[in-house]
Amino acid sequence: MALRWGIMGTSKSCNDFANSLNYLPRSEHLIMGVASGRKEEAIEFARKHNIPNAFENYGDLAKDKSIDVVYIGSSNKSHFILARLVLYNKKHLLCEPPLCIKYKDTEELLALAKKNKLFFMEGVWSRFFPAYNELSQLLASETIGDVIYLNADLGVPTSCIDKINHKELEEGTVFDYGVYVLQLALLIFGRNPLTLSAEGDLNENGMDENIIYILKYENGKRAILCTHSQIKMDNSAVVYGSKGHIKLKDPFWAPTVISMNNGPETRFPLPAVENEKYFMNSQGLVYEAIEVRDCIMKGLLESPKMTHEDTLTIAKWQECICKSTGSQAIFQLED
């Protein structure tokens, strides 16, 4: 049975996701419509990706009975409004991160999805890469012993982009990049750090240009993370244990290479998606789309690899970090 998709937005992310859906068998995934606030953009996107319906109104797509699930890849600030529209119209939902800018909005959306018995996932695509499956298996088998320390950096020089500088969008690296470093700390150490501290620098519009995050756990375990919009960083992640270390190579959030103790690398070739793409390793969005269909076909309301509780935890951490950005304040986290 084919899962019938609608796409909200015509962004670069939407382009790359549409490429991935069209790569998959049509017996499993079909794109039925795309919506944009500008009709001409929707029409051009539909032409490019062989989509039968182009909507200039997001509400029309949300109401269309030929669509089972909606992907939201529009601007971060619009996610809450569009996601609520989709859920009110009883469509399953996959939304690009960050899901929302405010924690209370995240809570509201997840409650609405649960009430309407709909599958809902924040699209943290990292979790579905084969390299992440390998990482989880290595950690579960205690190959590197007791895990003690995580270091992960995500630095890409994008401070000239409007969405980083524009105050009204209420964004910064904590939202554009932060989800990827934080989700890894959550995956490695869990959702209950003893403390979370953050320090960063703001630009003239009040948006963070860089942040260093420190999550302190019991028994001296720590995650030291960084997001930066002014410099290209190593963009790898290293998990250190009592018997060695595991490295996810650049880009750690969409990795194809993993190694242990500086030994031979294990490589995971990406699907052969050949259409024009904008983001590094975006062929890996195929894995995310497959996960969505598998969950819906099984009647699940959330993915076991990216749960609702994970989304709530990351949103809580981001809100906490926003309060402390530019200072050295440490917030005690509630259970």
PDB file of N, CA, C and O in Angstrom, residues 88-158:
ATOM      1  N   TYR A  88      -5.279  19.064  13.013  1.00  0.00           N
ATOM      2  CA  TYR A  88      -6.720  19.323  13.101  1.00  0.00           C
ATOM      3  C   TYR A  88      -7.466  18.649  11.944  1.00  0.00           C
ATOM      4  O   TYR A  88      -8.627  18.257  12.090  1.00  0.00           O
ATOM      5  N   ASN A  89      -6.791  18.528  10.817  1.00  0.00           N
ATOM      6  CA  ASN A  89      -7.405  17.879   9.664  1.00  0.00           C
ATOM      7  C   ASN A  89      -7.098  16.382   9.604  1.00  0.00           C
ATOM      8  O   ASN A  89      -7.284  15.749   8.572  1.00  0.00           O
ATOM      9  N   LYS A  90      -6.590  15.867  10.708  1.00  0.00           N
ATOM     10  CA  LYS A  90      -6.411  14.420  10.905  1.00  0.00           C
ATOM     11  C   LYS A  90      -5.515  13.769   9.853  1.00  0.00           C
ATOM     12  O   LYS A  90      -5.822  12.726   9.290  1.00  0.00           O
ATOM     13  N   LYS A  91      -4.373  14.428   9.623  1.00  0.00           N
ATOM     14  CA  LYS A  91      -3.339  13.857   8.767  1.00  0.00           C
ATOM     15  C   LYS A  91      -2.128  13.494   9.631  1.00  0.00           C
ATOM     16  O   LYS A  91      -1.781  14.202  10.580  1.00  0.00           O
ATOM     17  N   HIS A  92      -1.469  12.387   9.307  1.00  0.00           N
ATOM     18  CA  HIS A  92      -0.200  12.070   9.948  1.00  0.00           C
ATOM     19  C   HIS A  92       0.814  13.162   9.587  1.00  0.00           C
ATOM     20  O   HIS A  92       0.651  13.855   8.570  1.00  0.00           O
ATOM     21  N   LEU A  93       1.876  13.274  10.401  1.00  0.00           N
ATOM     22  CA  LEU A  93       2.757  14.428  10.223  1.00  0.00           C
ATOM     23  C   LEU A  93       4.225  14.098  10.474  1.00  0.00           C
ATOM     24  O   LEU A  93       4.577  13.433  11.449  1.00  0.00           O
ATOM     25  N   LEU A  94       5.069  14.598   9.576  1.00  0.00           N
ATOM     26  CA  LEU A  94       6.519  14.629   9.730  1.00  0.00           C
ATOM     27  C   LEU A  94       6.949  16.076   9.573  1.00  0.00           C
ATOM     28  O   LEU A  94       6.669  16.691   8.540  1.00  0.00           O
ATOM     29  N   CYS A  95       7.612  16.634  10.587  1.00  0.00           N
ATOM     30  CA  CYS A  95       7.984  18.051  10.548  1.00  0.00           C
ATOM     31  C   CYS A  95       9.480  18.209  10.743  1.00  0.00           C
ATOM     32  O   CYS A  95      10.067  17.611  11.648  1.00  0.00           O
ATOM     33  N   GLU A  96      10.090  19.025   9.896  1.00  0.00           N
ATOM     34  CA  GLU A  96      11.510  19.327  10.041  1.00  0.00           C
ATOM     35  C   GLU A  96      11.792  19.946  11.409  1.00  0.00           C
ATOM     36  O   GLU A  96      10.988  20.710  11.930  1.00  0.00           O
ATOM     37  N   PRO A  97      12.950  19.648  11.990  1.00  0.00           N
ATOM     38  CA  PRO A  97      13.325  20.313  13.238  1.00  0.00           C
ATOM     39  C   PRO A  97      13.845  21.718  12.975  1.00  0.00           C
ATOM     40  O   PRO A  97      14.366  21.975  11.888  1.00  0.00           O
ATOM     41  N   PRO A  98      13.720  22.616  13.971  1.00  0.00           N
ATOM     42  CA  PRO A  98      13.052  22.381  15.244  1.00  0.00           C
ATOM     43  C   PRO A  98      11.541  22.344  15.054  1.00  0.00           C
ATOM     44  O   PRO A  98      10.991  23.104  14.259  1.00  0.00           O
ATOM     45  N   LEU A  99      10.874  21.485  15.819  1.00  0.00           N
ATOM     46  CA  LEU A  99       9.428  21.379  15.695  1.00  0.00           C
ATOM     47  C   LEU A  99       8.764  22.714  15.997  1.00  0.00           C
ATOM     48  O   LEU A  99       7.920  23.191  15.246  1.00  0.00           O
ATOM     49  N   CYS A 100       9.146  23.311  17.118  1.00  0.00           N
ATOM     50  CA  CYS A 100       8.593  24.612  17.523  1.00  0.00           C
ATOM     51  C   CYS A 100       9.695  25.446  18.164  1.00  0.00           C
ATOM     52  O   CYS A 100      10.719  24.929  18.594  1.00  0.00           O
ATOM     53  N   ILE A 101       9.453  26.740  18.262  1.00  0.00           N
ATOM     54  CA  ILE A 101      10.372  27.629  18.956  1.00  0.00           C
ATOM     55  C   ILE A 101      10.090  27.622  20.454  1.00  0.00           C
ATOM     56  O   ILE A 101      10.999  27.781  21.264  1.00  0.00           O
ATOM     57  N   LYS A 102       8.838  27.401  20.838  1.00  0.00           N
ATOM     58  CA  LYS A 102       8.449  27.426  22.253  1.00  0.00           C
ATOM     59  C   LYS A 102       8.080  26.024  22.730  1.00  0.00           C
ATOM     60  O   LYS A 102       7.387  25.279  22.037  1.00  0.00           O
ATOM     61  N   TYR A 103       8.504  25.702  23.949  1.00  0.00           N
ATOM     62  CA  TYR A 103       8.249  24.387  24.517  1.00  0.00           C
ATOM     63  C   TYR A 103       6.754  24.117  24.657  1.00  0.00           C
ATOM     64  O   TYR A 103       6.278  23.011  24.349  1.00  0.00           O
ATOM     65  N   LYS A 104       5.988  25.100  25.080  1.00  0.00           N
ATOM     66  CA  LYS A 104       4.550  24.903  25.281  1.00  0.00           C
ATOM     67  C   LYS A 104       3.849  24.576  23.967  1.00  0.00           C
ATOM     68  O   LYS A 104       2.856  23.838  23.952  1.00  0.00           O
ATOM     69  N   ASP A 105       4.345  25.105  22.861  1.00  0.00           N
ATOM     70  CA  ASP A 105       3.771  24.781  21.553  1.00  0.00           C
ATOM     71  C   ASP A 105       4.058  23.321  21.178  1.00  0.00           C
ATOM     72  O   ASP A 105       3.206  22.640  20.595  1.00  0.00           O
ATOM     73  N   THR A 106       5.248  22.864  21.520  1.00  0.00           N
ATOM     74  CA  THR A 106       5.594  21.462  21.280  1.00  0.00           C
ATOM     75  C   THR A 106       4.652  20.551  22.062  1.00  0.00           C
ATOM     76  O   THR A 106       4.132  19.562  21.523  1.00  0.00           O
ATOM     77  N   GLU A 107       4.420  20.880  23.326  1.00  0.00           N
ATOM     78  CA  GLU A 107       3.494  20.099  24.150  1.00  0.00           C
ATOM     79  C   GLU A 107       2.103  20.062  23.527  1.00  0.00           C
ATOM     80  O   GLU A 107       1.445  19.010  23.495  1.00  0.00           O
ATOM     81  N   GLU A 108       1.634  21.210  23.041  1.00  0.00           N
ATOM     82  CA  GLU A 108       0.287  21.285  22.470  1.00  0.00           C
ATOM     83  C   GLU A 108       0.155  20.394  21.237  1.00  0.00           C
ATOM     84  O   GLU A 108      -0.843  19.672  21.085  1.00  0.00           O
ATOM     85  N   LEU A 109       1.155  20.415  20.364  1.00  0.00           N
ATOM     86  CA  LEU A 109       1.088  19.618  19.147  1.00  0.00           C
ATOM     87  C   LEU A 109       1.097  18.124  19.453  1.00  0.00           C
ATOM     88  O   LEU A 109       0.330  17.354  18.859  1.00  0.00           O
ATOM     89  N   LEU A 110       1.939  17.713  20.361  1.00  0.00           N
ATOM     90  CA  LEU A 110       2.014  16.292  20.695  1.00  0.00           C
ATOM     91  C   LEU A 110       0.726  15.814  21.352  1.00  0.00           C
ATOM     92  O   LEU A 110       0.268  14.689  21.099  1.00  0.00           O
ATOM     93  N   ALA A 111       0.122  16.660  22.162  1.00  0.00           N
ATOM     94  CA  ALA A 111      -1.159  16.313  22.787  1.00  0.00           C
ATOM     95  C   ALA A 111      -2.252  16.192  21.733  1.00  0.00           C
ATOM     96  O   ALA A 111      -3.106  15.289  21.802  1.00  0.00           O
ATOM     97  N   LEU A 112      -2.247  17.082  20.738  1.00  0.00           N
ATOM     98  CA  LEU A 112      -3.250  17.044  19.674  1.00  0.00           C
ATOM     99  C   LEU A 112      -3.080  15.793  18.815  1.00  0.00           C
ATOM    100  O   LEU A 112      -4.077  15.149  18.434  1.00  0.00           O
ATOM    101  N   ALA A 113      -1.836  15.440  18.519  1.00  0.00           N
ATOM    102  CA  ALA A 113      -1.580  14.226  17.735  1.00  0.00           C
ATOM    103  C   ALA A 113      -2.071  12.992  18.483  1.00  0.00           C
ATOM    104  O   ALA A 113      -2.699  12.099  17.901  1.00  0.00           O
ATOM    105  N   LYS A 114      -1.801  12.952  19.767  1.00  0.00           N
ATOM    106  CA  LYS A 114      -2.245  11.811  20.582  1.00  0.00           C
ATOM    107  C   LYS A 114      -3.767  11.747  20.644  1.00  0.00           C
ATOM    108  O   LYS A 114      -4.367  10.665  20.500  1.00  0.00           O
ATOM    109  N   LYS A 115      -4.412  12.891  20.824  1.00  0.00           N
ATOM    110  CA  LYS A 115      -5.876  12.940  20.899  1.00  0.00           C
ATOM    111  C   LYS A 115      -6.507  12.412  19.617  1.00  0.00           C
ATOM    112  O   LYS A 115      -7.510  11.675  19.655  1.00  0.00           O
ATOM    113  N   ASN A 116      -5.929  12.787  18.470  1.00  0.00           N
ATOM    114  CA  ASN A 116      -6.477  12.379  17.175  1.00  0.00           C
ATOM    115  C   ASN A 116      -5.915  11.049  16.666  1.00  0.00           C
ATOM    116  O   ASN A 116      -6.217  10.632  15.551  1.00  0.00           O
ATOM    117  N   LYS A 117      -5.066  10.418  17.488  1.00  0.00           N
ATOM    118  CA  LYS A 117      -4.497   9.106  17.158  1.00  0.00           C
ATOM    119  C   LYS A 117      -3.756   9.130  15.823  1.00  0.00           C
ATOM    120  O   LYS A 117      -3.975   8.302  14.938  1.00  0.00           O
ATOM    121  N   LEU A 118      -2.853  10.116  15.707  1.00  0.00           N
ATOM    122  CA  LEU A 118      -2.092  10.315  14.480  1.00  0.00           C
ATOM    123  C   LEU A 118      -0.609  10.072  14.717  1.00  0.00           C
ATOM    124  O   LEU A 118      -0.076  10.408  15.779  1.00  0.00           O
ATOM    125  N   PHE A 119       0.055   9.512  13.731  1.00  0.00           N
ATOM    126  CA  PHE A 119       1.511   9.406  13.786  1.00  0.00           C
ATOM    127  C   PHE A 119       2.095  10.808  13.647  1.00  0.00           C
ATOM    128  O   PHE A 119       1.691  11.597  12.796  1.00  0.00           O
ATOM    129  N   PHE A 120       3.087  11.099  14.489  1.00  0.00           N
ATOM    130  CA  PHE A 120       3.685  12.428  14.490  1.00  0.00           C
ATOM    131  C   PHE A 120       5.156  12.281  14.857  1.00  0.00           C
ATOM    132  O   PHE A 120       5.499  11.647  15.854  1.00  0.00           O
ATOM    133  N   MET A 121       6.035  12.873  14.046  1.00  0.00           N
ATOM    134  CA  MET A 121       7.462  12.789  14.336  1.00  0.00           C
ATOM    135  C   MET A 121       8.182  14.059  13.931  1.00  0.00           C
ATOM    136  O   MET A 121       7.936  14.625  12.869  1.00  0.00           O
ATOM    137  N   GLU A 122       9.066  14.511  14.807  1.00  0.00           N
ATOM    138  CA  GLU A 122      10.015  15.550  14.450  1.00  0.00           C
ATOM    139  C   GLU A 122      11.106  14.889  13.612  1.00  0.00           C
ATOM    140  O   GLU A 122      11.674  13.865  14.011  1.00  0.00           O
ATOM    141  N   GLY A 123      11.409  15.464  12.464  1.00  0.00           N
ATOM    142  CA  GLY A 123      12.267  14.800  11.496  1.00  0.00           C
ATOM    143  C   GLY A 123      13.753  14.891  11.795  1.00  0.00           C
ATOM    144  O   GLY A 123      14.510  15.459  10.999  1.00  0.00           O
ATOM    145  N   VAL A 124      14.163  14.314  12.912  1.00  0.00           N
ATOM    146  CA  VAL A 124      15.588  14.249  13.241  1.00  0.00           C
ATOM    147  C   VAL A 124      16.175  13.067  12.466  1.00  0.00           C
ATOM    148  O   VAL A 124      16.315  11.956  12.978  1.00  0.00           O
ATOM    149  N   TRP A 125      16.500  13.323  11.224  1.00  0.00           N
ATOM    150  CA  TRP A 125      16.861  12.274  10.274  1.00  0.00           C
ATOM    151  C   TRP A 125      18.105  11.497  10.673  1.00  0.00           C
ATOM    152  O   TRP A 125      18.290  10.351  10.257  1.00  0.00           O
ATOM    153  N   SER A 126      18.944  12.098  11.509  1.00  0.00           N
ATOM    154  CA  SER A 126      20.167  11.427  11.959  1.00  0.00           C
ATOM    155  C   SER A 126      19.876  10.041  12.510  1.00  0.00           C
ATOM    156  O   SER A 126      20.623   9.079  12.257  1.00  0.00           O
ATOM    157  N   ARG A 127      18.783   9.914  13.263  1.00  0.00           N
ATOM    158  CA  ARG A 127      18.478   8.695  13.999  1.00  0.00           C
ATOM    159  C   ARG A 127      18.267   7.469  13.095  1.00  0.00           C
ATOM    160  O   ARG A 127      18.288   6.341  13.574  1.00  0.00           O
ATOM    161  N   PHE A 128      18.069   7.696  11.800  1.00  0.00           N
ATOM    162  CA  PHE A 128      17.696   6.594  10.908  1.00  0.00           C
ATOM    163  C   PHE A 128      18.806   6.176   9.958  1.00  0.00           C
ATOM    164  O   PHE A 128      18.634   5.267   9.150  1.00  0.00           O
ATOM    165  N   PHE A 129      19.964   6.816  10.073  1.00  0.00           N
ATOM    166  CA  PHE A 129      21.108   6.436   9.244  1.00  0.00           C
ATOM    167  C   PHE A 129      21.679   5.102   9.724  1.00  0.00           C
ATOM    168  O   PHE A 129      21.744   4.840  10.927  1.00  0.00           O
ATOM    169  N   PRO A 130      22.122   4.256   8.814  1.00  0.00           N
ATOM    170  CA  PRO A 130      22.744   2.991   9.218  1.00  0.00           C
ATOM    171  C   PRO A 130      23.906   3.167  10.192  1.00  0.00           C
ATOM    172  O   PRO A 130      24.117   2.321  11.064  1.00  0.00           O
ATOM    173  N   ALA A 131      24.652   4.256  10.046  1.00  0.00           N
ATOM    174  CA  ALA A 131      25.776   4.501  10.959  1.00  0.00           C
ATOM    175  C   ALA A 131      25.285   4.695  12.395  1.00  0.00           C
ATOM    176  O   ALA A 131      25.980   4.323  13.351  1.00  0.00           O
ATOM    177  N   TYR A 132      24.097   5.276  12.567  1.00  0.00           N
ATOM    178  CA  TYR A 132      23.531   5.424  13.908  1.00  0.00           C
ATOM    179  C   TYR A 132      23.070   4.084  14.460  1.00  0.00           C
ATOM    180  O   TYR A 132      23.177   3.825  15.666  1.00  0.00           O
ATOM    181  N   ASN A 133      22.562   3.217  13.593  1.00  0.00           N
ATOM    182  CA  ASN A 133      22.218   1.861  14.023  1.00  0.00           C
ATOM    183  C   ASN A 133      23.468   1.140  14.514  1.00  0.00           C
ATOM    184  O   ASN A 133      23.445   0.452  15.543  1.00  0.00           O
ATOM    185  N   GLU A 134      24.564   1.307  13.777  1.00  0.00           N
ATOM    186  CA  GLU A 134      25.833   0.692  14.168  1.00  0.00           C
ATOM    187  C   GLU A 134      26.315   1.266  15.496  1.00  0.00           C
ATOM    188  O   GLU A 134      26.780   0.517  16.372  1.00  0.00           O
ATOM    189  N   LEU A 135      26.211   2.574  15.662  1.00  0.00           N
ATOM    190  CA  LEU A 135      26.609   3.212  16.918  1.00  0.00           C
ATOM    191  C   LEU A 135      25.817   2.639  18.089  1.00  0.00           C
ATOM    192  O   LEU A 135      26.392   2.287  19.126  1.00  0.00           O
ATOM    193  N   SER A 136      24.524   2.540  17.934  1.00  0.00           N
ATOM    194  CA  SER A 136      23.671   2.020  19.007  1.00  0.00           C
ATOM    195  C   SER A 136      24.043   0.585  19.369  1.00  0.00           C
ATOM    196  O   SER A 136      24.073   0.225  20.557  1.00  0.00           O
ATOM    197  N   GLN A 137      24.346  -0.227  18.359  1.00  0.00           N
ATOM    198  CA  GLN A 137      24.727  -1.617  18.620  1.00  0.00           C
ATOM    199  C   GLN A 137      26.066  -1.710  19.341  1.00  0.00           C
ATOM    200  O   GLN A 137      26.236  -2.519  20.261  1.00  0.00           O
ATOM    201  N   LEU A 138      27.015  -0.862  18.950  1.00  0.00           N
ATOM    202  CA  LEU A 138      28.323  -0.854  19.614  1.00  0.00           C
ATOM    203  C   LEU A 138      28.196  -0.425  21.072  1.00  0.00           C
ATOM    204  O   LEU A 138      28.851  -0.992  21.964  1.00  0.00           O
ATOM    205  N   LEU A 139      27.358   0.563  21.322  1.00  0.00           N
ATOM    206  CA  LEU A 139      27.168   1.027  22.693  1.00  0.00           C
ATOM    207  C   LEU A 139      26.453  -0.025  23.538  1.00  0.00           C
ATOM    208  O   LEU A 139      26.818  -0.260  24.696  1.00  0.00           O
ATOM    209  N   ALA A 140      25.439  -0.665  22.953  1.00  0.00           N
ATOM    210  CA  ALA A 140      24.681  -1.677  23.682  1.00  0.00           C
ATOM    211  C   ALA A 140      25.552  -2.874  24.049  1.00  0.00           C
ATOM    212  O   ALA A 140      25.357  -3.499  25.101  1.00  0.00           O
ATOM    213  N   SER A 141      26.526  -3.202  23.199  1.00  0.00           N
ATOM    214  CA  SER A 141      27.417  -4.336  23.461  1.00  0.00           C
ATOM    215  C   SER A 141      28.593  -3.950  24.346  1.00  0.00           C
ATOM    216  O   SER A 141      29.464  -4.797  24.613  1.00  0.00           O
ATOM    217  N   GLU A 142      28.648  -2.671  24.759  1.00  0.00           N
ATOM    218  CA  GLU A 142      29.705  -2.163  25.636  1.00  0.00           C
ATOM    219  C   GLU A 142      31.093  -2.388  25.045  1.00  0.00           C
ATOM    220  O   GLU A 142      32.068  -2.666  25.751  1.00  0.00           O
ATOM    221  N   THR A 143      31.170  -2.246  23.740  1.00  0.00           N
ATOM    222  CA  THR A 143      32.440  -2.445  23.028  1.00  0.00           C
ATOM    223  C   THR A 143      33.520  -1.492  23.517  1.00  0.00           C
ATOM    224  O   THR A 143      34.702  -1.860  23.563  1.00  0.00           O
ATOM    225  N   ILE A 144      33.135  -0.266  23.884  1.00  0.00           N
ATOM    226  CA  ILE A 144      34.117   0.694  24.396  1.00  0.00           C
ATOM    227  C   ILE A 144      33.983   0.868  25.911  1.00  0.00           C
ATOM    228  O   ILE A 144      34.441   1.857  26.484  1.00  0.00           O
ATOM    229  N   GLY A 145      33.357  -0.098  26.547  1.00  0.00           N
ATOM    230  CA  GLY A 145      33.225  -0.055  27.999  1.00  0.00           C
ATOM    231  C   GLY A 145      32.174   0.936  28.465  1.00  0.00           C
ATOM    232  O   GLY A 145      31.181   1.189  27.764  1.00  0.00           O
ATOM    233  N   ASP A 146      32.406   1.503  29.622  1.00  0.00           N
ATOM    234  CA  ASP A 146      31.479   2.473  30.205  1.00  0.00           C
ATOM    235  C   ASP A 146      31.650   3.823  29.508  1.00  0.00           C
ATOM    236  O   ASP A 146      32.752   4.373  29.471  1.00  0.00           O
ATOM    237  N   VAL A 147      30.583   4.327  28.925  1.00  0.00           N
ATOM    238  CA  VAL A 147      30.659   5.602  28.198  1.00  0.00           C
ATOM    239  C   VAL A 147      30.761   6.761  29.184  1.00  0.00           C
ATOM    240  O   VAL A 147      29.957   6.880  30.113  1.00  0.00           O
ATOM    241  N   ILE A 148      31.746   7.619  28.970  1.00  0.00           N
ATOM    242  CA  ILE A 148      32.059   8.673  29.934  1.00  0.00           C
ATOM    243  C   ILE A 148      31.927  10.076  29.339  1.00  0.00           C
ATOM    244  O   ILE A 148      31.517  11.012  30.030  1.00  0.00           O
ATOM    245  N   TYR A 149      32.235  10.235  28.062  1.00  0.00           N
ATOM    246  CA  TYR A 149      32.370  11.599  27.515  1.00  0.00           C
ATOM    247  C   TYR A 149      31.936  11.616  26.052  1.00  0.00           C
ATOM    248  O   TYR A 149      32.221  10.682  25.290  1.00  0.00           O
ATOM    249  N   LEU A 150      31.249  12.681  25.667  1.00  0.00           N
ATOM    250  CA  LEU A 150      30.852  12.919  24.273  1.00  0.00           C
ATOM    251  C   LEU A 150      31.302  14.305  23.858  1.00  0.00           C
ATOM    252  O   LEU A 150      31.082  15.283  24.580  1.00  0.00           O
ATOM    253  N   ASN A 151      31.910  14.392  22.698  1.00  0.00           N
ATOM    254  CA  ASN A 151      32.258  15.683  22.107  1.00  0.00           C
ATOM    255  C   ASN A 151      31.690  15.740  20.699  1.00  0.00           C
ATOM    256  O   ASN A 151      31.916  14.839  19.893  1.00  0.00           O
ATOM    257  N   ALA A 152      30.921  16.781  20.410  1.00  0.00           N
ATOM    258  CA  ALA A 152      30.341  16.938  19.078  1.00  0.00           C
ATOM    259  C   ALA A 152      30.293  18.415  18.718  1.00  0.00           C
ATOM    260  O   ALA A 152      29.874  19.243  19.534  1.00  0.00           O
ATOM    261  N   ASP A 153      30.729  18.737  17.499  1.00  0.00           N
ATOM    262  CA  ASP A 153      30.737  20.116  17.011  1.00  0.00           C
ATOM    263  C   ASP A 153      29.979  20.194  15.703  1.00  0.00           C
ATOM    264  O   ASP A 153      30.092  19.304  14.857  1.00  0.00           O
ATOM    265  N   LEU A 154      29.200  21.266  15.548  1.00  0.00           N
ATOM    266  CA  LEU A 154      28.535  21.531  14.277  1.00  0.00           C
ATOM    267  C   LEU A 154      28.746  23.004  13.955  1.00  0.00           C
ATOM    268  O   LEU A 154      28.077  23.882  14.508  1.00  0.00           O
ATOM    269  N   GLY A 155      29.719  23.256  13.081  1.00  0.00           N
ATOM    270  CA  GLY A 155      30.029  24.623  12.690  1.00  0.00           C
ATOM    271  C   GLY A 155      30.030  24.781  11.190  1.00  0.00           C
ATOM    272  O   GLY A 155      30.782  24.099  10.489  1.00  0.00           O
ATOM    273  N   VAL A 156      29.156  25.647  10.688  1.00  0.00           N
ATOM    274  CA  VAL A 156      29.063  25.957   9.263  1.00  0.00           C
ATOM    275  C   VAL A 156      28.914  27.466   9.135  1.00  0.00           C
ATOM    276  O   VAL A 156      28.045  28.051   9.788  1.00  0.00           O
ATOM    277  N   PRO A 157      29.749  28.135   8.345  1.00  0.00           N
ATOM    278  CA  PRO A 157      29.668  29.595   8.246  1.00  0.00           C
ATOM    279  C   PRO A 157      28.433  30.063   7.496  1.00  0.00           C
ATOM    280  O   PRO A 157      28.422  30.169   6.282  1.00  0.00           O
ATOM    281  N   THR A 158      27.375  30.346   8.246  1.00  0.00           N
ATOM    282  CA  THR A 158      26.108  30.775   7.637  1.00  0.00           C
ATOM    283  C   THR A 158      25.581  32.056   8.274  1.00  0.00           C
ATOM    284  O   THR A 158      24.405  32.364   8.160  1.00  0.00           O
TER     285      THR A 158
END
